[in-house]
Amino acid sequence: MQLLAFILIYPLLWVISILPHHIFYGFSNVVYFLVYRIIGYRKDVVRNNLELVFPNKRKEELTAIEKGFYHHMCDMFLEMVKGMNLSKEAFRKKYNVLNAEVLREIEKEKSVLILCSHYANWEWNVSINNYVESKGYAVYQKISNSYFDKLVRKIRAKWNTSLISQQETTKTVIRNHKNNIPAIYGMVSDQSPQVKRAHYWKEFMGVRVPIFNGAETLARKLDLAVVFLKVSKVKRGYYQAEFIPITLSGSSTEKNEITDKFIELTELQIKERPEHYLWTHRRWKHRGKEPK
């Protein structure tokens, strides 16, 4: 069944990936109408999340954010497909890194953890490997269909980025550290950990929830540098990225310092343009479950 699904769907994805700009985003408008107006994909989750974290916004404001989010979400997921046939030169035009020199200077001294959130187009963040010398790793959620998983790995390979699962992350970082292999690791770190595995609770967008702090644990243990990747959507199909150092020495930080700074920067990013955050994610589902 997995092979049949791949055979049937892959040709459509390939055709979408080569569409000219105006036709591509016209198609995205059609997908938006189907997803938002007809199907109503996770609309209740989006509305509950927005009402929860923006209690002081008027209904009209929340509706505008909601519609903007669905437009952006459809664009972003189709842009993942677009990446199948984009050259490195085209990617540089569509995903512009403002201060790559910051990361290049840091990587001369030690390995780096790059932390980002589900904001703007986090899937295109792998292209930053165009700007650095060290080996790049991206932590990802493995796709259940092995054929599509292989396709994703192939697409990422052109950036010399190795995909590693969450389960492989810790041993990969430790192995490279022991062998003195400099590397850059990209992690989307705003996930919601399971309550039973949560070691830290904090207010995120005004709501107290469990916070994932695995990146900080690695950084403090192995003295890694930590950088926040801020990505902004300039216009449809175009993004710009900026590296914001959190620490150059993870082992010199206080407990939760790295995590707190990451949350602070993520919140600032969301508040600037809330429609570009992934509101279909049940990020606040564990509120009120903190052990006494």
GROMACS .gro file of C-alpha atoms in nm:
model
  292
    1MET     CA    1   0.000   0.000   0.000
    2GLN     CA    2   0.283   0.241   0.081
    3LEU     CA    3   0.437   0.197  -0.264
    4LEU     CA    4   0.099   0.237  -0.436
    5ALA     CA    5   0.030   0.562  -0.247
    6PHE     CA    6   0.372   0.692  -0.347
    7ILE     CA    7   0.325   0.597  -0.715
    8LEU     CA    8  -0.012   0.772  -0.725
    9ILE     CA    9   0.083   1.089  -0.536
   10TYR     CA   10   0.443   1.156  -0.642
   11PRO     CA   11   0.363   1.261  -1.003
   12LEU     CA   12   0.116   1.522  -0.872
   13LEU     CA   13   0.376   1.657  -0.630
   14TRP     CA   14   0.632   1.681  -0.908
   15VAL     CA   15   0.393   1.876  -1.132
   16ILE     CA   16   0.311   2.116  -0.847
   17SER     CA   17   0.682   2.170  -0.782
   18ILE     CA   18   0.749   2.300  -1.135
   19LEU     CA   19   0.451   2.536  -1.162
   20PRO     CA   20   0.539   2.902  -1.238
   21HIS     CA   21   0.515   3.140  -0.941
   22HIS     CA   22   0.173   3.294  -1.020
   23ILE     CA   23   0.011   2.959  -1.106
   24PHE     CA   24   0.168   2.793  -0.801
   25TYR     CA   25   0.019   3.047  -0.559
   26GLY     CA   26  -0.308   3.053  -0.750
   27PHE     CA   27  -0.325   2.680  -0.682
   28SER     CA   28  -0.248   2.755  -0.316
   29ASN     CA   29  -0.551   2.987  -0.309
   30VAL     CA   30  -0.769   2.698  -0.429
   31VAL     CA   31  -0.622   2.470  -0.160
   32TYR     CA   32  -0.693   2.740   0.100
   33PHE     CA   33  -1.059   2.755  -0.007
   34LEU     CA   34  -1.091   2.377   0.022
   35VAL     CA   35  -0.900   2.346   0.352
   36TYR     CA   36  -1.053   2.647   0.528
   37ARG     CA   37  -1.395   2.701   0.372
   38ILE     CA   38  -1.500   2.347   0.279
   39ILE     CA   39  -1.313   2.103   0.503
   40GLY     CA   40  -1.252   2.335   0.799
   41TYR     CA   41  -0.931   2.149   0.887
   42ARG     CA   42  -0.874   2.178   1.265
   43LYS     CA   43  -1.061   2.508   1.270
   44ASP     CA   44  -1.181   2.444   1.625
   45VAL     CA   45  -0.822   2.388   1.743
   46VAL     CA   46  -0.703   2.709   1.576
   47ARG     CA   47  -0.984   2.917   1.724
   48ASN     CA   48  -0.941   2.774   2.073
   49ASN     CA   49  -0.566   2.840   2.062
   50LEU     CA   50  -0.608   3.198   1.942
   51GLU     CA   51  -0.878   3.277   2.199
   52LEU     CA   52  -0.661   3.124   2.471
   53VAL     CA   53  -0.340   3.319   2.404
   54PHE     CA   54  -0.500   3.644   2.283
   55PRO     CA   55  -0.785   3.695   2.533
   56ASN     CA   56  -0.787   4.072   2.480
   57LYS     CA   57  -0.821   4.072   2.103
   58ARG     CA   58  -1.157   4.141   1.943
   59LYS     CA   59  -1.333   3.871   1.744
   60GLU     CA   60  -1.261   4.055   1.419
   61GLU     CA   61  -0.888   4.056   1.497
   62LEU     CA   62  -0.886   3.684   1.577
   63THR     CA   63  -1.074   3.606   1.257
   64ALA     CA   64  -0.819   3.805   1.054
   65ILE     CA   65  -0.533   3.610   1.216
   66GLU     CA   66  -0.717   3.283   1.155
   67LYS     CA   67  -0.767   3.351   0.783
   68GLY     CA   68  -0.411   3.477   0.744
   69PHE     CA   69  -0.284   3.162   0.912
   70TYR     CA   70  -0.470   2.927   0.679
   71HIS     CA   71  -0.344   3.117   0.374
   72HIS     CA   72   0.010   3.094   0.507
   73MET     CA   73  -0.021   2.727   0.607
   74CYS     CA   74  -0.133   2.627   0.257
   75ASP     CA   75   0.151   2.829   0.103
   76MET     CA   76   0.407   2.680   0.338
   77PHE     CA   77   0.315   2.315   0.288
   78LEU     CA   78   0.306   2.358  -0.089
   79GLU     CA   79   0.644   2.534  -0.069
   80MET     CA   80   0.778   2.214   0.087
   81VAL     CA   81   0.681   2.045  -0.240
   82LYS     CA   82   0.829   2.334  -0.440
   83GLY     CA   83   1.164   2.258  -0.280
   84MET     CA   84   1.184   1.936  -0.482
   85ASN     CA   85   1.293   2.128  -0.791
   86LEU     CA   86   1.442   2.451  -0.660
   87SER     CA   87   1.810   2.507  -0.729
   88LYS     CA   88   2.044   2.642  -0.463
   89GLU     CA   89   2.052   2.975  -0.644
   90ALA     CA   90   1.672   2.997  -0.643
   91PHE     CA   91   1.664   2.909  -0.275
   92ARG     CA   92   1.905   3.190  -0.194
   93LYS     CA   93   1.664   3.435  -0.355
   94LYS     CA   94   1.361   3.298  -0.177
   95TYR     CA   95   1.530   3.235   0.159
   96ASN     CA   96   1.776   3.511   0.237
   97VAL     CA   97   2.007   3.488   0.539
   98LEU     CA   98   2.083   3.836   0.671
   99ASN     CA   99   2.381   3.767   0.896
  100ALA     CA  100   2.538   3.432   0.805
  101GLU     CA  101   2.874   3.564   0.926
  102VAL     CA  102   2.748   3.536   1.286
  103LEU     CA  103   2.705   3.161   1.253
  104ARG     CA  104   3.032   3.117   1.059
  105GLU     CA  105   3.227   3.288   1.337
  106ILE     CA  106   3.068   3.074   1.608
  107GLU     CA  107   3.123   2.744   1.423
  108LYS     CA  108   3.497   2.813   1.412
  109GLU     CA  109   3.506   2.762   1.789
  110LYS     CA  110   3.253   2.488   1.862
  111SER     CA  111   2.947   2.298   1.752
  112VAL     CA  112   2.618   2.487   1.743
  113LEU     CA  113   2.257   2.413   1.830
  114ILE     CA  114   2.019   2.619   1.617
  115LEU     CA  115   1.678   2.647   1.779
  116CYS     CA  116   1.367   2.755   1.593
  117SER     CA  117   0.989   2.726   1.625
  118HIS     CA  118   0.702   2.624   1.400
  119TYR     CA  119   0.700   2.967   1.245
  120ALA     CA  120   0.717   3.102   0.888
  121ASN     CA  121   0.867   2.825   0.672
  122TRP     CA  122   1.067   2.609   0.911
  123GLU     CA  123   1.104   2.338   0.644
  124TRP     CA  124   1.324   2.567   0.435
  125ASN     CA  125   1.557   2.628   0.729
  126VAL     CA  126   1.770   2.337   0.607
  127SER     CA  127   1.901   2.564   0.330
  128ILE     CA  128   2.117   2.752   0.583
  129ASN     CA  129   2.370   2.475   0.529
  130ASN     CA  130   2.456   2.673   0.215
  131TYR     CA  131   2.622   2.930   0.437
  132VAL     CA  132   2.835   2.720   0.676
  133GLU     CA  133   3.130   2.484   0.671
  134SER     CA  134   3.037   2.235   0.944
  135LYS     CA  135   2.831   1.922   0.889
  136GLY     CA  136   2.460   1.996   0.925
  137TYR     CA  137   2.199   1.784   1.100
  138ALA     CA  138   1.826   1.846   1.115
  139VAL     CA  139   1.607   1.675   1.372
  140TYR     CA  140   1.283   1.559   1.211
  141GLN     CA  141   0.977   1.342   1.264
  142LYS     CA  142   1.013   1.028   1.055
  143ILE     CA  143   0.736   0.977   0.797
  144SER     CA  144   0.547   0.650   0.835
  145ASN     CA  145   0.548   0.589   0.458
  146SER     CA  146   0.904   0.475   0.392
  147TYR     CA  147   0.895   0.590   0.026
  148PHE     CA  148   0.797   0.945   0.113
  149ASP     CA  149   1.047   0.940   0.398
  150LYS     CA  150   1.319   0.849   0.147
  151LEU     CA  151   1.202   1.133  -0.081
  152VAL     CA  152   1.229   1.386   0.201
  153ARG     CA  153   1.579   1.265   0.280
  154LYS     CA  154   1.676   1.298  -0.086
  155ILE     CA  155   1.547   1.656  -0.104
  156ARG     CA  156   1.738   1.754   0.210
  157ALA     CA  157   2.054   1.582   0.086
  158LYS     CA  158   2.119   1.856  -0.171
  159TRP     CA  159   2.186   2.090   0.121
  160ASN     CA  160   2.433   1.837   0.269
  161THR     CA  161   2.197   1.810   0.564
  162SER     CA  162   2.157   1.476   0.740
  163LEU     CA  163   1.817   1.406   0.890
  164ILE     CA  164   1.813   1.244   1.232
  165SER     CA  165   1.511   1.137   1.431
  166GLN     CA  166   1.444   1.260   1.783
  167GLN     CA  167   1.554   0.922   1.912
  168GLU     CA  168   1.888   0.950   1.729
  169THR     CA  169   1.965   1.307   1.831
  170THR     CA  170   2.134   1.264   2.167
  171LYS     CA  171   2.363   0.979   2.062
  172THR     CA  172   2.456   1.161   1.739
  173VAL     CA  173   2.553   1.481   1.920
  174ILE     CA  174   2.750   1.292   2.187
  175ARG     CA  175   2.928   1.076   1.928
  176ASN     CA  176   3.037   1.378   1.724
  177HIS     CA  177   3.148   1.556   2.041
  178LYS     CA  178   3.363   1.263   2.155
  179ASN     CA  179   3.522   1.241   1.809
  180ASN     CA  180   3.582   1.617   1.790
  181ILE     CA  181   3.364   1.647   1.480
  182PRO     CA  182   3.229   2.002   1.449
  183ALA     CA  183   2.862   2.011   1.357
  184ILE     CA  184   2.552   2.225   1.343
  185TYR     CA  185   2.223   2.085   1.468
  186GLY     CA  186   1.886   2.233   1.380
  187MET     CA  187   1.595   2.169   1.615
  188VAL     CA  188   1.233   2.285   1.617
  189SER     CA  189   1.200   2.320   1.993
  190ASP     CA  190   0.848   2.444   2.065
  191GLN     CA  191   0.690   2.099   2.075
  192SER     CA  192   0.469   1.989   2.363
  193PRO     CA  193   0.638   1.713   2.567
  194GLN     CA  194   0.438   1.441   2.737
  195VAL     CA  195   0.339   1.535   3.089
  196LYS     CA  196   0.513   1.231   3.240
  197ARG     CA  197   0.838   1.333   3.067
  198ALA     CA  198   0.813   1.704   3.137
  199HIS     CA  199   1.088   1.843   3.360
  200TYR     CA  200   1.007   2.211   3.325
  201TRP     CA  201   0.684   2.413   3.323
  202LYS     CA  202   0.662   2.777   3.219
  203GLU     CA  203   0.422   3.036   3.078
  204PHE     CA  204   0.421   3.028   2.700
  205MET     CA  205   0.209   3.303   2.545
  206GLY     CA  206   0.060   3.358   2.891
  207VAL     CA  207  -0.040   2.996   2.952
  208ARG     CA  208   0.156   2.764   3.182
  209VAL     CA  209   0.251   2.446   2.996
  210PRO     CA  210   0.532   2.186   2.994
  211ILE     CA  211   0.837   2.305   2.800
  212PHE     CA  212   1.073   2.088   2.598
  213ASN     CA  213   1.427   2.142   2.729
  214GLY     CA  214   1.626   1.863   2.566
  215ALA     CA  215   1.830   2.109   2.361
  216GLU     CA  216   1.939   2.295   2.674
  217THR     CA  217   2.038   1.969   2.843
  218LEU     CA  218   2.272   1.886   2.554
  219ALA     CA  219   2.412   2.238   2.533
  220ARG     CA  220   2.496   2.256   2.904
  221LYS     CA  221   2.639   1.904   2.916
  222LEU     CA  222   2.862   1.937   2.607
  223ASP     CA  223   2.926   2.313   2.620
  224LEU     CA  224   2.765   2.383   2.284
  225ALA     CA  225   2.685   2.725   2.147
  226VAL     CA  226   2.313   2.798   2.105
  227VAL     CA  227   2.162   3.026   1.841
  228PHE     CA  228   1.801   3.125   1.779
  229LEU     CA  229   1.692   3.128   1.417
  230LYS     CA  230   1.441   3.404   1.356
  231VAL     CA  231   1.265   3.368   1.020
  232SER     CA  232   1.031   3.632   0.879
  233LYS     CA  233   0.798   3.612   0.582
  234VAL     CA  234   0.884   3.912   0.364
  235LYS     CA  235   0.617   3.844   0.105
  236ARG     CA  236   0.452   3.544  -0.053
  237GLY     CA  237   0.720   3.285  -0.127
  238TYR     CA  238   1.007   3.491   0.019
  239TYR     CA  239   1.164   3.470   0.363
  240GLN     CA  240   1.458   3.617   0.548
  241ALA     CA  241   1.648   3.460   0.834
  242GLU     CA  242   1.850   3.611   1.116
  243PHE     CA  243   2.075   3.438   1.369
  244ILE     CA  244   2.040   3.559   1.729
  245PRO     CA  245   2.303   3.412   1.965
  246ILE     CA  246   2.162   3.287   2.295
  247THR     CA  247   2.495   3.170   2.438
  248LEU     CA  248   2.843   3.090   2.313
  249SER     CA  249   2.901   2.851   2.602
  250GLY     CA  250   2.617   2.627   2.711
  251SER     CA  251   2.804   2.498   3.017
  252SER     CA  252   2.834   2.850   3.158
  253THR     CA  253   2.459   2.911   3.166
  254GLU     CA  254   2.222   2.872   3.459
  255LYS     CA  255   1.957   2.602   3.461
  256ASN     CA  256   1.664   2.693   3.231
  257GLU     CA  257   1.842   3.007   3.106
  258ILE     CA  258   1.867   2.880   2.747
  259THR     CA  259   1.510   2.752   2.745
  260ASP     CA  260   1.372   3.075   2.890
  261LYS     CA  261   1.551   3.284   2.628
  262PHE     CA  262   1.423   3.059   2.350
  263ILE     CA  263   1.066   3.097   2.475
  264GLU     CA  264   1.108   3.474   2.502
  265LEU     CA  265   1.234   3.506   2.144
  266THR     CA  266   0.965   3.273   2.013
  267GLU     CA  267   0.692   3.477   2.180
  268LEU     CA  268   0.827   3.801   2.035
  269GLN     CA  269   0.827   3.642   1.690
  270ILE     CA  270   0.470   3.518   1.723
  271LYS     CA  271   0.341   3.854   1.847
  272GLU     CA  272   0.495   4.036   1.550
  273ARG     CA  273   0.299   3.835   1.291
  274PRO     CA  274   0.081   3.575   1.469
  275GLU     CA  275  -0.066   3.443   1.143
  276HIS     CA  276   0.268   3.281   1.059
  277TYR     CA  277   0.270   3.046   1.361
  278LEU     CA  278   0.142   2.687   1.343
  279TRP     CA  279  -0.192   2.726   1.525
  280THR     CA  280  -0.319   2.379   1.426
  281HIS     CA  281  -0.065   2.236   1.670
  282ARG     CA  282  -0.218   2.143   2.009
  283ARG     CA  283   0.061   2.324   2.192
  284TRP     CA  284  -0.142   2.409   2.503
  285LYS     CA  285  -0.321   2.076   2.547
  286HIS     CA  286  -0.148   2.000   2.881
  287ARG     CA  287  -0.235   2.326   3.058
  288GLY     CA  288  -0.364   2.267   3.408
  289LYS     CA  289  -0.197   1.925   3.435
  290GLU     CA  290   0.119   2.034   3.618
  291PRO     CA  291   0.192   1.799   3.909
  292LYS     CA  292   0.153   1.956   4.249
   0.00000   0.00000   0.00000
